[in-house]
mmCIF file of C-alpha atoms in Angstrom:
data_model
loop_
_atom_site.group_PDB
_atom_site.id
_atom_site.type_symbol
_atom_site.label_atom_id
_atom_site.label_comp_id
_atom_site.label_asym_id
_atom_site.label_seq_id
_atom_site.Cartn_x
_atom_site.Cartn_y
_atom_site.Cartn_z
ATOM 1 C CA UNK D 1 0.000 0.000 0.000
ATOM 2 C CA UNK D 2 1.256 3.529 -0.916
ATOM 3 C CA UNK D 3 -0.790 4.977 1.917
ATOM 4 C CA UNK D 4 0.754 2.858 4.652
ATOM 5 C CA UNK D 5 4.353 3.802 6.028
ATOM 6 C CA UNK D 6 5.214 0.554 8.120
ATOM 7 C CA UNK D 7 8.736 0.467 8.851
ATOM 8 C CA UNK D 8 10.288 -2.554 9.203
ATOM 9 C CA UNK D 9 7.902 -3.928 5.831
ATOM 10 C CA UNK D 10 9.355 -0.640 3.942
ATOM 11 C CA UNK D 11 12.767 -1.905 5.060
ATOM 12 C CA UNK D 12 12.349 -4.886 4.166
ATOM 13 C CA UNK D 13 10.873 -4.043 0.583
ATOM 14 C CA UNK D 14 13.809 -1.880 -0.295
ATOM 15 C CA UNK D 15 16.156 -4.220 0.494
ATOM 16 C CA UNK D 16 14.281 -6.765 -1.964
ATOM 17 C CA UNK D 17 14.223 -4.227 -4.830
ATOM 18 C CA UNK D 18 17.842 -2.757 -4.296
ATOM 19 C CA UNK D 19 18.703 -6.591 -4.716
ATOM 20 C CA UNK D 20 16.233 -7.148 -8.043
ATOM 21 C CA UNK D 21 17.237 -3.949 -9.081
ATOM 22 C CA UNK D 22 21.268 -4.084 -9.178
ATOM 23 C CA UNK D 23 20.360 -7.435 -10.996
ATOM 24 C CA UNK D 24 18.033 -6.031 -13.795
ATOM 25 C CA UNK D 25 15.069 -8.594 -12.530
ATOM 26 C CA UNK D 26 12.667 -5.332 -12.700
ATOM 27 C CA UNK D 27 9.985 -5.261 -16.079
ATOM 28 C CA UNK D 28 9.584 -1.710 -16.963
ATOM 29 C CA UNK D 29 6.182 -1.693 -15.645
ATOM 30 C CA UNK D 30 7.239 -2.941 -11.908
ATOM 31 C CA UNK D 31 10.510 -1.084 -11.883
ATOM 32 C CA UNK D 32 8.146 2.439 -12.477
ATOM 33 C CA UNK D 33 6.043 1.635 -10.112
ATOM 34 C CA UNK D 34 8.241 0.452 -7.339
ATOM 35 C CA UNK D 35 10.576 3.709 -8.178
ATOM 36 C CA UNK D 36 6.859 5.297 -8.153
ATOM 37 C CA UNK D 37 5.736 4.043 -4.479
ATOM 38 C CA UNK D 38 8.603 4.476 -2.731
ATOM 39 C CA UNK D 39 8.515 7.978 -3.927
ATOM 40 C CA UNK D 40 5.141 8.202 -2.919
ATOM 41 C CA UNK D 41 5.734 7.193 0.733
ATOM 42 C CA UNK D 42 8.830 9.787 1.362
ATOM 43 C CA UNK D 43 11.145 6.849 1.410
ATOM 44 C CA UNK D 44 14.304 7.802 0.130
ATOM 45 C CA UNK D 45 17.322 5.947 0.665
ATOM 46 C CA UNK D 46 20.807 6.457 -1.198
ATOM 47 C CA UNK D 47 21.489 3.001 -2.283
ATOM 48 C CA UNK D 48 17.888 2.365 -3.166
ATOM 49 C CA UNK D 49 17.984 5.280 -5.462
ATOM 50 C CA UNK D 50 21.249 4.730 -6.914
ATOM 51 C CA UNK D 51 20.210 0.849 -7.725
ATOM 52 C CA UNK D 52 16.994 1.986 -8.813
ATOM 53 C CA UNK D 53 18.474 4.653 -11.412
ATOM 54 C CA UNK D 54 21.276 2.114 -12.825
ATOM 55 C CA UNK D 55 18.290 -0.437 -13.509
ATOM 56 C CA UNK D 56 16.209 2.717 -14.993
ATOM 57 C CA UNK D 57 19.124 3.613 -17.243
ATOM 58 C CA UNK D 58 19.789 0.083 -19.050
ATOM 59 C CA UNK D 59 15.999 0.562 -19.917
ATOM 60 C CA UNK D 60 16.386 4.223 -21.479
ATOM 61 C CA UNK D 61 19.720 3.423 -23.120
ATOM 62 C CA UNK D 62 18.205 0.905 -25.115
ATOM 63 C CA UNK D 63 15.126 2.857 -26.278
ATOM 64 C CA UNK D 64 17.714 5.362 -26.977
ATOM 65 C CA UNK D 65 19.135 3.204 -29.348
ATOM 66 C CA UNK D 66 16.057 1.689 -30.743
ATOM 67 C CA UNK D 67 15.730 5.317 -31.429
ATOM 68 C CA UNK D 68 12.280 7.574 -32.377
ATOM 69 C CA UNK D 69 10.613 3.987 -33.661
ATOM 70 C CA UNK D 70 11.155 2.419 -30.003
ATOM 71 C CA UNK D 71 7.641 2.116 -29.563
ATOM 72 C CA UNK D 72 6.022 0.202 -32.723
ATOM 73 C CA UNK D 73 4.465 -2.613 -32.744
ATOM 74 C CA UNK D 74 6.980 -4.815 -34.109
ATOM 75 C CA UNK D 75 9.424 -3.957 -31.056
ATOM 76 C CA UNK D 76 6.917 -4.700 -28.071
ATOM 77 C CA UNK D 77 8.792 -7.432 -27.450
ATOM 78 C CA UNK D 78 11.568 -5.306 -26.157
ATOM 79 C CA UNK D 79 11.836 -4.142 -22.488
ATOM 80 C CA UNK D 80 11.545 -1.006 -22.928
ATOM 81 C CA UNK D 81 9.212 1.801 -20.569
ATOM 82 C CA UNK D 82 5.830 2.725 -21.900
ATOM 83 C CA UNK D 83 4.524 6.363 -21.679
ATOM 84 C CA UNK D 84 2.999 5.401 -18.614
ATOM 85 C CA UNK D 85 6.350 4.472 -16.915
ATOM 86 C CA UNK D 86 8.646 7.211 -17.963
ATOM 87 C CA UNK D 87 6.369 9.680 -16.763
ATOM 88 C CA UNK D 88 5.854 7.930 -13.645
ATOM 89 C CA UNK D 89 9.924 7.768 -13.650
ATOM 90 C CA UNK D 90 10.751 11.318 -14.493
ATOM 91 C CA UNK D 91 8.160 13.112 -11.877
ATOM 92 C CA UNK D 92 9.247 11.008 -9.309
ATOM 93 C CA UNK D 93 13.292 12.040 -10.276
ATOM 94 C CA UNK D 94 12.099 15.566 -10.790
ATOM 95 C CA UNK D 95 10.141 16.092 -7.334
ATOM 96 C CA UNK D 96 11.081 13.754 -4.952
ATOM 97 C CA UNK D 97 14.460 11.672 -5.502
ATOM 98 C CA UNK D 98 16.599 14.322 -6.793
ATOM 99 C CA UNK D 99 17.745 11.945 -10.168
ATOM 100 C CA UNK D 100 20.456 12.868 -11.918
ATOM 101 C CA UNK D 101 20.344 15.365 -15.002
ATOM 102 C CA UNK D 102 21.495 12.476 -16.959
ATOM 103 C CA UNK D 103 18.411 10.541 -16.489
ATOM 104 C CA UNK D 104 16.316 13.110 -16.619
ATOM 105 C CA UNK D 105 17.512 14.382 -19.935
ATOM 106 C CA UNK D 106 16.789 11.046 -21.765
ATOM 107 C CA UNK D 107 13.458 10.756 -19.882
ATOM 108 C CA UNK D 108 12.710 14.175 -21.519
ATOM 109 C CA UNK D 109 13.595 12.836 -24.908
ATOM 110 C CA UNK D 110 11.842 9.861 -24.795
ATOM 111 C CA UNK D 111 8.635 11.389 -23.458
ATOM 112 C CA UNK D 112 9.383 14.149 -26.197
ATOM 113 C CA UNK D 113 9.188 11.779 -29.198
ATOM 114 C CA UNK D 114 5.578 9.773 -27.597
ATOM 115 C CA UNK D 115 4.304 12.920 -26.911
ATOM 116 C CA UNK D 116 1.391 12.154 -29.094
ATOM 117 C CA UNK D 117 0.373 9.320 -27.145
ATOM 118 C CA UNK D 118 -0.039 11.106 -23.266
ATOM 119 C CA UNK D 119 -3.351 11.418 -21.962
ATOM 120 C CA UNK D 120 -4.525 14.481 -20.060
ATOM 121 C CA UNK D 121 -3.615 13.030 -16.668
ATOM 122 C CA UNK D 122 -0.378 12.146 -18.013
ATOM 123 C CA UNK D 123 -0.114 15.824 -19.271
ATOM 124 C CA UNK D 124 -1.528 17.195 -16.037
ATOM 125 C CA UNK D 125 1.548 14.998 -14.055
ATOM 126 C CA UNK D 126 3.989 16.726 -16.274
ATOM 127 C CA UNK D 127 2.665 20.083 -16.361
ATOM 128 C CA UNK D 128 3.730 20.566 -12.930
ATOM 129 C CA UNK D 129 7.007 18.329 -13.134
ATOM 130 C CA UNK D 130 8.194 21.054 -15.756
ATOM 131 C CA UNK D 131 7.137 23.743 -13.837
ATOM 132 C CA UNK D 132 9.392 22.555 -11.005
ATOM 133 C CA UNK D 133 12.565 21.079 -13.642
ATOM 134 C CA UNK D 134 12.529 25.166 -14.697
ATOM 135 C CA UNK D 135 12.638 26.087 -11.368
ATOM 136 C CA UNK D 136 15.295 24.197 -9.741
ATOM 137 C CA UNK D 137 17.357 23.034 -12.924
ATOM 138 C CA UNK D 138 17.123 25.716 -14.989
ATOM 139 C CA UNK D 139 21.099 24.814 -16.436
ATOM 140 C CA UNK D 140 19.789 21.540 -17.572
ATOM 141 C CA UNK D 141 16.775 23.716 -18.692
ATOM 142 C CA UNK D 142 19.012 25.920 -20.836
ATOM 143 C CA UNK D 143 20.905 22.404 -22.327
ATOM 144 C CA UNK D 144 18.108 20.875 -23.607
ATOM 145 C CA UNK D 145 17.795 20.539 -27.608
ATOM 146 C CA UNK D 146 15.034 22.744 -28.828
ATOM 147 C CA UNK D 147 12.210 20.139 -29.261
ATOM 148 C CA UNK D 148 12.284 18.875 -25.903
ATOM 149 C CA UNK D 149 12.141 22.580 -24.466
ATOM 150 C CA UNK D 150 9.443 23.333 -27.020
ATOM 151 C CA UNK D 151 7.211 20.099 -25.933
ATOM 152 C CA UNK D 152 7.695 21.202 -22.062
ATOM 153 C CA UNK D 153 6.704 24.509 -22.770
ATOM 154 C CA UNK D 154 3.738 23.200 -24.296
ATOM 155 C CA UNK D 155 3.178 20.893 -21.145
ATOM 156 C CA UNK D 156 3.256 24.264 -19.049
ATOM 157 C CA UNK D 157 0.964 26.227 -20.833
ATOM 158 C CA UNK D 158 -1.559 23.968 -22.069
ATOM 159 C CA UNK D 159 -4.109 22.936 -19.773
ATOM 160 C CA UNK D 160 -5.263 19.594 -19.357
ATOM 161 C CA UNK D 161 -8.989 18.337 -19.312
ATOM 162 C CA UNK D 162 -9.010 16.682 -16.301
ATOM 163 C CA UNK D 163 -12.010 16.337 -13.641
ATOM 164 C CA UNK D 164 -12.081 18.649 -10.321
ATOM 165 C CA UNK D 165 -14.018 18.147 -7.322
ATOM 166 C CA UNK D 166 -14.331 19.977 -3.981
ATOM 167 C CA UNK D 167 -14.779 18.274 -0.579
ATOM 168 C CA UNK D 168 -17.523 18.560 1.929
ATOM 169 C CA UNK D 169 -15.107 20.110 4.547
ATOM 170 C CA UNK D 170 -13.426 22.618 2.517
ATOM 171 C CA UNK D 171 -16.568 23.675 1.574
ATOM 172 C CA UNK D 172 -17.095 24.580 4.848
ATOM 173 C CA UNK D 173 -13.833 26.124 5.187
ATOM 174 C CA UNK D 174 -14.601 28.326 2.143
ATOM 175 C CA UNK D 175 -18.220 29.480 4.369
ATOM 176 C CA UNK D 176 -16.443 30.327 7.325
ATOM 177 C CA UNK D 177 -13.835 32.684 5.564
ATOM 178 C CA UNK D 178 -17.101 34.009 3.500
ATOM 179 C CA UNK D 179 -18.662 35.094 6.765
ATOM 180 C CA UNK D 180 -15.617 36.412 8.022
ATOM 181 C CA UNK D 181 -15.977 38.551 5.080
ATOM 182 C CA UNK D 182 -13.180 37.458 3.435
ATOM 183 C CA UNK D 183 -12.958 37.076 -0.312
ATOM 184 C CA UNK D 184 -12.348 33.866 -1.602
ATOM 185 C CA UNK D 185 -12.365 31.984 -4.703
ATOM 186 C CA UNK D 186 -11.998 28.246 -5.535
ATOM 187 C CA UNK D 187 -9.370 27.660 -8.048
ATOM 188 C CA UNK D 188 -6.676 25.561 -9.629
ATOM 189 C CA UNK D 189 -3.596 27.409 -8.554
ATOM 190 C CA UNK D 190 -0.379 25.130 -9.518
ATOM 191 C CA UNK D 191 -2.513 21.606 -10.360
ATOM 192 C CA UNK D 192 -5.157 21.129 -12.901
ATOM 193 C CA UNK D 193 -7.272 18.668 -10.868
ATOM 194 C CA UNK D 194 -6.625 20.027 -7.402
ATOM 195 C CA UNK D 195 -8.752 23.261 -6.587
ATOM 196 C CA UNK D 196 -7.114 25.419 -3.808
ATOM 197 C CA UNK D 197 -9.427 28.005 -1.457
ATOM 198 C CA UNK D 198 -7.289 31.380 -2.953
ATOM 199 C CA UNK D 199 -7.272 34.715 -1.069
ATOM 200 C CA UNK D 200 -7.095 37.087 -3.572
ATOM 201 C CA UNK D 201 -6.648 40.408 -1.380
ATOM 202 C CA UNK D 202 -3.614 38.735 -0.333
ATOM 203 C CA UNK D 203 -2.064 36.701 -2.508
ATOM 204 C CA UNK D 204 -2.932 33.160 -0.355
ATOM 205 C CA UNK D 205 -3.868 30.164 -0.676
ATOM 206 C CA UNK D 206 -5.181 27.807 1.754
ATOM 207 C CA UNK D 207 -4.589 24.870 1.648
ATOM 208 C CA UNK D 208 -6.874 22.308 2.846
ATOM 209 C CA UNK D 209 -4.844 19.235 3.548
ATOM 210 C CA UNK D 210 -7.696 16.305 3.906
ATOM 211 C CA UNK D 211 -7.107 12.626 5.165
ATOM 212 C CA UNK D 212 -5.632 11.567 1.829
ATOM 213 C CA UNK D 213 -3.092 14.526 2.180
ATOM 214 C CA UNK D 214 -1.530 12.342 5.210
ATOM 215 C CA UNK D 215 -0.602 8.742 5.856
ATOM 216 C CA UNK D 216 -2.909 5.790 7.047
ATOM 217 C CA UNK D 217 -3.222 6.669 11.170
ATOM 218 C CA UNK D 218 -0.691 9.359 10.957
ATOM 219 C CA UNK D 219 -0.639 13.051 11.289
ATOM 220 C CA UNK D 220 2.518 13.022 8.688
ATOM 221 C CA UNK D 221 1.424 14.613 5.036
ATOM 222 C CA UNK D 222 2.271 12.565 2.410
ATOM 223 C CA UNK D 223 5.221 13.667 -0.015
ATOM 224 C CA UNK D 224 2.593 14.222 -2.909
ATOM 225 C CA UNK D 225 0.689 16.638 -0.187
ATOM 226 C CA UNK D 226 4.117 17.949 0.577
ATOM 227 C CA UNK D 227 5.110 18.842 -2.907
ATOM 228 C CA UNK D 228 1.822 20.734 -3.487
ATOM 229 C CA UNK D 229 2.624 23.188 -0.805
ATOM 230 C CA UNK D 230 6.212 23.087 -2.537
ATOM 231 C CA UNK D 231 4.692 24.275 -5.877
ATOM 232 C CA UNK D 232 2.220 27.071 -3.946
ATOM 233 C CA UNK D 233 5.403 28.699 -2.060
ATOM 234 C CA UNK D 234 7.695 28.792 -5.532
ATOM 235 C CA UNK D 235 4.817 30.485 -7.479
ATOM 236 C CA UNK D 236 4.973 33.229 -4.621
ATOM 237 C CA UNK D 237 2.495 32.388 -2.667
ATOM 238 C CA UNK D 238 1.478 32.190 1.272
ATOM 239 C CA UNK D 239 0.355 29.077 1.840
ATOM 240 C CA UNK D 240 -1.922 28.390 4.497
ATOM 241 C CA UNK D 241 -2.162 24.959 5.487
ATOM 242 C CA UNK D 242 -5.427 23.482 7.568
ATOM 243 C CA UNK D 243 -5.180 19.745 8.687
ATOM 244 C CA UNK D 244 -8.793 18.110 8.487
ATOM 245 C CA UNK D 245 -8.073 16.407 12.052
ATOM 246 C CA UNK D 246 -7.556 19.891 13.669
ATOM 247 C CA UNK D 247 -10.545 21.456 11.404
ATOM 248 C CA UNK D 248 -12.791 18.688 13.067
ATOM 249 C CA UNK D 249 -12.048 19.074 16.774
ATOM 250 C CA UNK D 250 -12.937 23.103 15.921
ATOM 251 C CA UNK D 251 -16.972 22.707 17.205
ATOM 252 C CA UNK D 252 -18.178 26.267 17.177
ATOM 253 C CA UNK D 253 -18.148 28.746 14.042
ATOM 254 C CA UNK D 254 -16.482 31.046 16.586
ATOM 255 C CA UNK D 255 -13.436 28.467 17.194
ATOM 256 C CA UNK D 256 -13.080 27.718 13.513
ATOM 257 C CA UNK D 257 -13.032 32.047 12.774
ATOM 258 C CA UNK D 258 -10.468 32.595 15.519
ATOM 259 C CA UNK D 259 -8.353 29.430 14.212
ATOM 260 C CA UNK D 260 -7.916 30.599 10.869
ATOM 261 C CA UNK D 261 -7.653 34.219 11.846
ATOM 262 C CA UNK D 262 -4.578 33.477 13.914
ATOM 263 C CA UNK D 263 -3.289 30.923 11.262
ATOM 264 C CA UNK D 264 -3.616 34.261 8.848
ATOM 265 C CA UNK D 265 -1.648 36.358 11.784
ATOM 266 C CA UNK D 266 1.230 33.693 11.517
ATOM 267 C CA UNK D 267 1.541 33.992 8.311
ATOM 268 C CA UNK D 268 1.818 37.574 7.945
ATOM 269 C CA UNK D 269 4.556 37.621 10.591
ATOM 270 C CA UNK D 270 6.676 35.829 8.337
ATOM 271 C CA UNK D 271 9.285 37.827 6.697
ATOM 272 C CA UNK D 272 10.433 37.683 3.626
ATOM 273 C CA UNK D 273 13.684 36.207 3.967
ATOM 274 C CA UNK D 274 11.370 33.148 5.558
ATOM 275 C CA UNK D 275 8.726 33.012 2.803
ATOM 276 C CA UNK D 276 11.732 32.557 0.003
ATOM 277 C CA UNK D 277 13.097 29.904 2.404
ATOM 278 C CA UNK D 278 9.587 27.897 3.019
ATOM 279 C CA UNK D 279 9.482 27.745 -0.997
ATOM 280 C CA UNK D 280 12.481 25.869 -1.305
ATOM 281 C CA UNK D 281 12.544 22.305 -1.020
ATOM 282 C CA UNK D 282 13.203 21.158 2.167
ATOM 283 C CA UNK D 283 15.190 17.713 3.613
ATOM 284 C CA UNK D 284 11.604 17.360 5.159
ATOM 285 C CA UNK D 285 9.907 17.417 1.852
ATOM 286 C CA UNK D 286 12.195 15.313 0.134
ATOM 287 C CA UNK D 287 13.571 12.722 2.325
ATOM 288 C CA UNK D 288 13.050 10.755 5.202
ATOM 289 C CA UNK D 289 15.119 9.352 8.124
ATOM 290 C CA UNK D 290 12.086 6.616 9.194
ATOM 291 C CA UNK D 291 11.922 8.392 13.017
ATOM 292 C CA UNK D 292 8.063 8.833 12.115
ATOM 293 C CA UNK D 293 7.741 5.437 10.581
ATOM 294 C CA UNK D 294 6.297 3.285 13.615
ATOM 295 C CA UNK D 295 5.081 5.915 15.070
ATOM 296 C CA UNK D 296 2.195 5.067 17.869
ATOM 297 C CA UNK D 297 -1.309 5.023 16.105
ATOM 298 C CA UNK D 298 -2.953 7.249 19.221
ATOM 299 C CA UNK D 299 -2.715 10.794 17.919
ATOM 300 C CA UNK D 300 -1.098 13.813 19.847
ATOM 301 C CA UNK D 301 -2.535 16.203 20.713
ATOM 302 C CA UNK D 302 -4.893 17.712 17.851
ATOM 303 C CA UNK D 303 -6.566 20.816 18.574
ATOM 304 C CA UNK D 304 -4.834 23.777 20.389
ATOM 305 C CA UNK D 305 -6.341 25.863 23.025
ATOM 306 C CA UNK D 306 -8.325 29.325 22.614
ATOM 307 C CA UNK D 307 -5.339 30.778 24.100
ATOM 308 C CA UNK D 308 -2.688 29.495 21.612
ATOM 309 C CA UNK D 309 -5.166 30.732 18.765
ATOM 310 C CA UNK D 310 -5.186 33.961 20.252
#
């Protein structure tokens, strides 16, 4: 389960794939998704990743050689990663393992010459991989032949058709800053699919981080959650983030107005210097030393007193 950070079966599991990856037992399928779930559950370890990119690299070297025809008909025989996989592969290098530019570069050209065959999910996923590859790679950016930096531009500014939906809490969330006469307006910010409760007045979002935004039993946000805030703060904005497990223990429409007015306060204190440093990514965001991994399932303490909120 990707939801599910159980230490000693995560340990476990890595140590099987480190094995069946320095041995090239991985398909392309299973290899992308294994890269994939680890990714998914902040589990980053150096030997897994280095295993896992050798493994990943055999695979791209020989599309690479197969060359622009690597994925017709006549070659499905060959091991080779479907559209599927590299994207899976490269936003999971991009966001959360830190691959090298190497890799990256011949995911970029692979996905380059299938880019007829993505579908709008796969479009939305690399939409905001670009976005972050600009950001904080911007020399590999720069060294990119012209058709690759020409299909992620397109990535970037084309929008993908891809279902929203808004939940029944942050609904609620969006009333309560409504009566505190706040203006407010539901919106994709940095993700196609995910709309954000934006503060226009000043320039915030907030961010309403629901139970699939954390771990099974755990107060820890997932690294996809994680990222999302990562993407808010490098666009320039405040992010304002509202865990549904303290939004439930708030009873009263008075305790819910005086919660998010102080988290507002908070946020304004911040200066500058901070904001620039919140956007950038973290050891938090992007690894994990398993201290939080067996953690006990009773929560701590959820909900903070009036005082504290004051």
């Amino acid at each position: 389960r990707v939801d599910n950070r159980h230490g000693r079966s995560l340990l476990l599991l890595a140590r099987m794939s480190r094995r069946c990856a320095e041995n090239n037992l991985f398909s392309q399928e299973t290899l992308a998704v294994a890269i994939n779930s680890f990714a998914k559950l902040d589990f980053n370890d150096t030997r897994l990743a280095v295993a896992f990119e050798g493994a990943a690299m055999v695979k791209l070297d020989k599309a690479l050689e197969l060359g622009q025809e690597y994925r017709k008909t006549s070659l499905k025989d060959v091991d080779v990663f479907d559209v599927q996989a590299l994207v899976l592969i490269l936003h999971s290098f991009v966001c959360f393992t830190n691959g090298s530019d190497e890799a990256v570069q011949k995911l970029l050209t692979l996905i380059n010459w299938s880019k007829n065959e993505l579908s709008p999910f796969q479009r939305r996923t690399l939409k905001t991989t670009c976005i972050l590859l600009r950001r904080e790679r911007p020399a590999l950016c720069r060294s990119l032949p012209h058709d690759v930096r020409r299909t992620m531009q397109s990535f970037e500014e084309n929008a993908p058709e891809v279902p929203t939906n808004v939940s029944r809490w942050q609904r609620e969330l969006k009333t309560t800053l409504l009566r505190m006469d706040i203006s407010v307006e539901l919106k994709a910010v940095v993700d196609d699919q995910i709309l954000d409760i934006y503060l226009p007045s000043s320039n915030a979002v907030v961010y309403a981080a629901g139970p699939f935004a954390h771990y099974i039993n755990s107060t820890n946000r997932t690294a996809y959650s994680k990222l999302h805030q990562r993407l808010l703060e490098a666009d320039g904005y405040t992010c304002l983030v509202v865990p549904y497990y303290e939004w439930s223990e708030l009873k009263t429409e008075e305790d819910k107005m005086v919660y998010l007015w102080s988290l507002g306060r908070r946020a304004a204190g911040q200066s500058k210097d901070e904001r620039i440093e919140d956007a950038l990514p973290s050891s938090d965001m992007q690894t994990s030393d398993m201290n939080d991994l067996e953690e006990p399932s009773g929560r701590r303490q959820l909900v903070r007193t009036r005082e504290e909120l004051a």
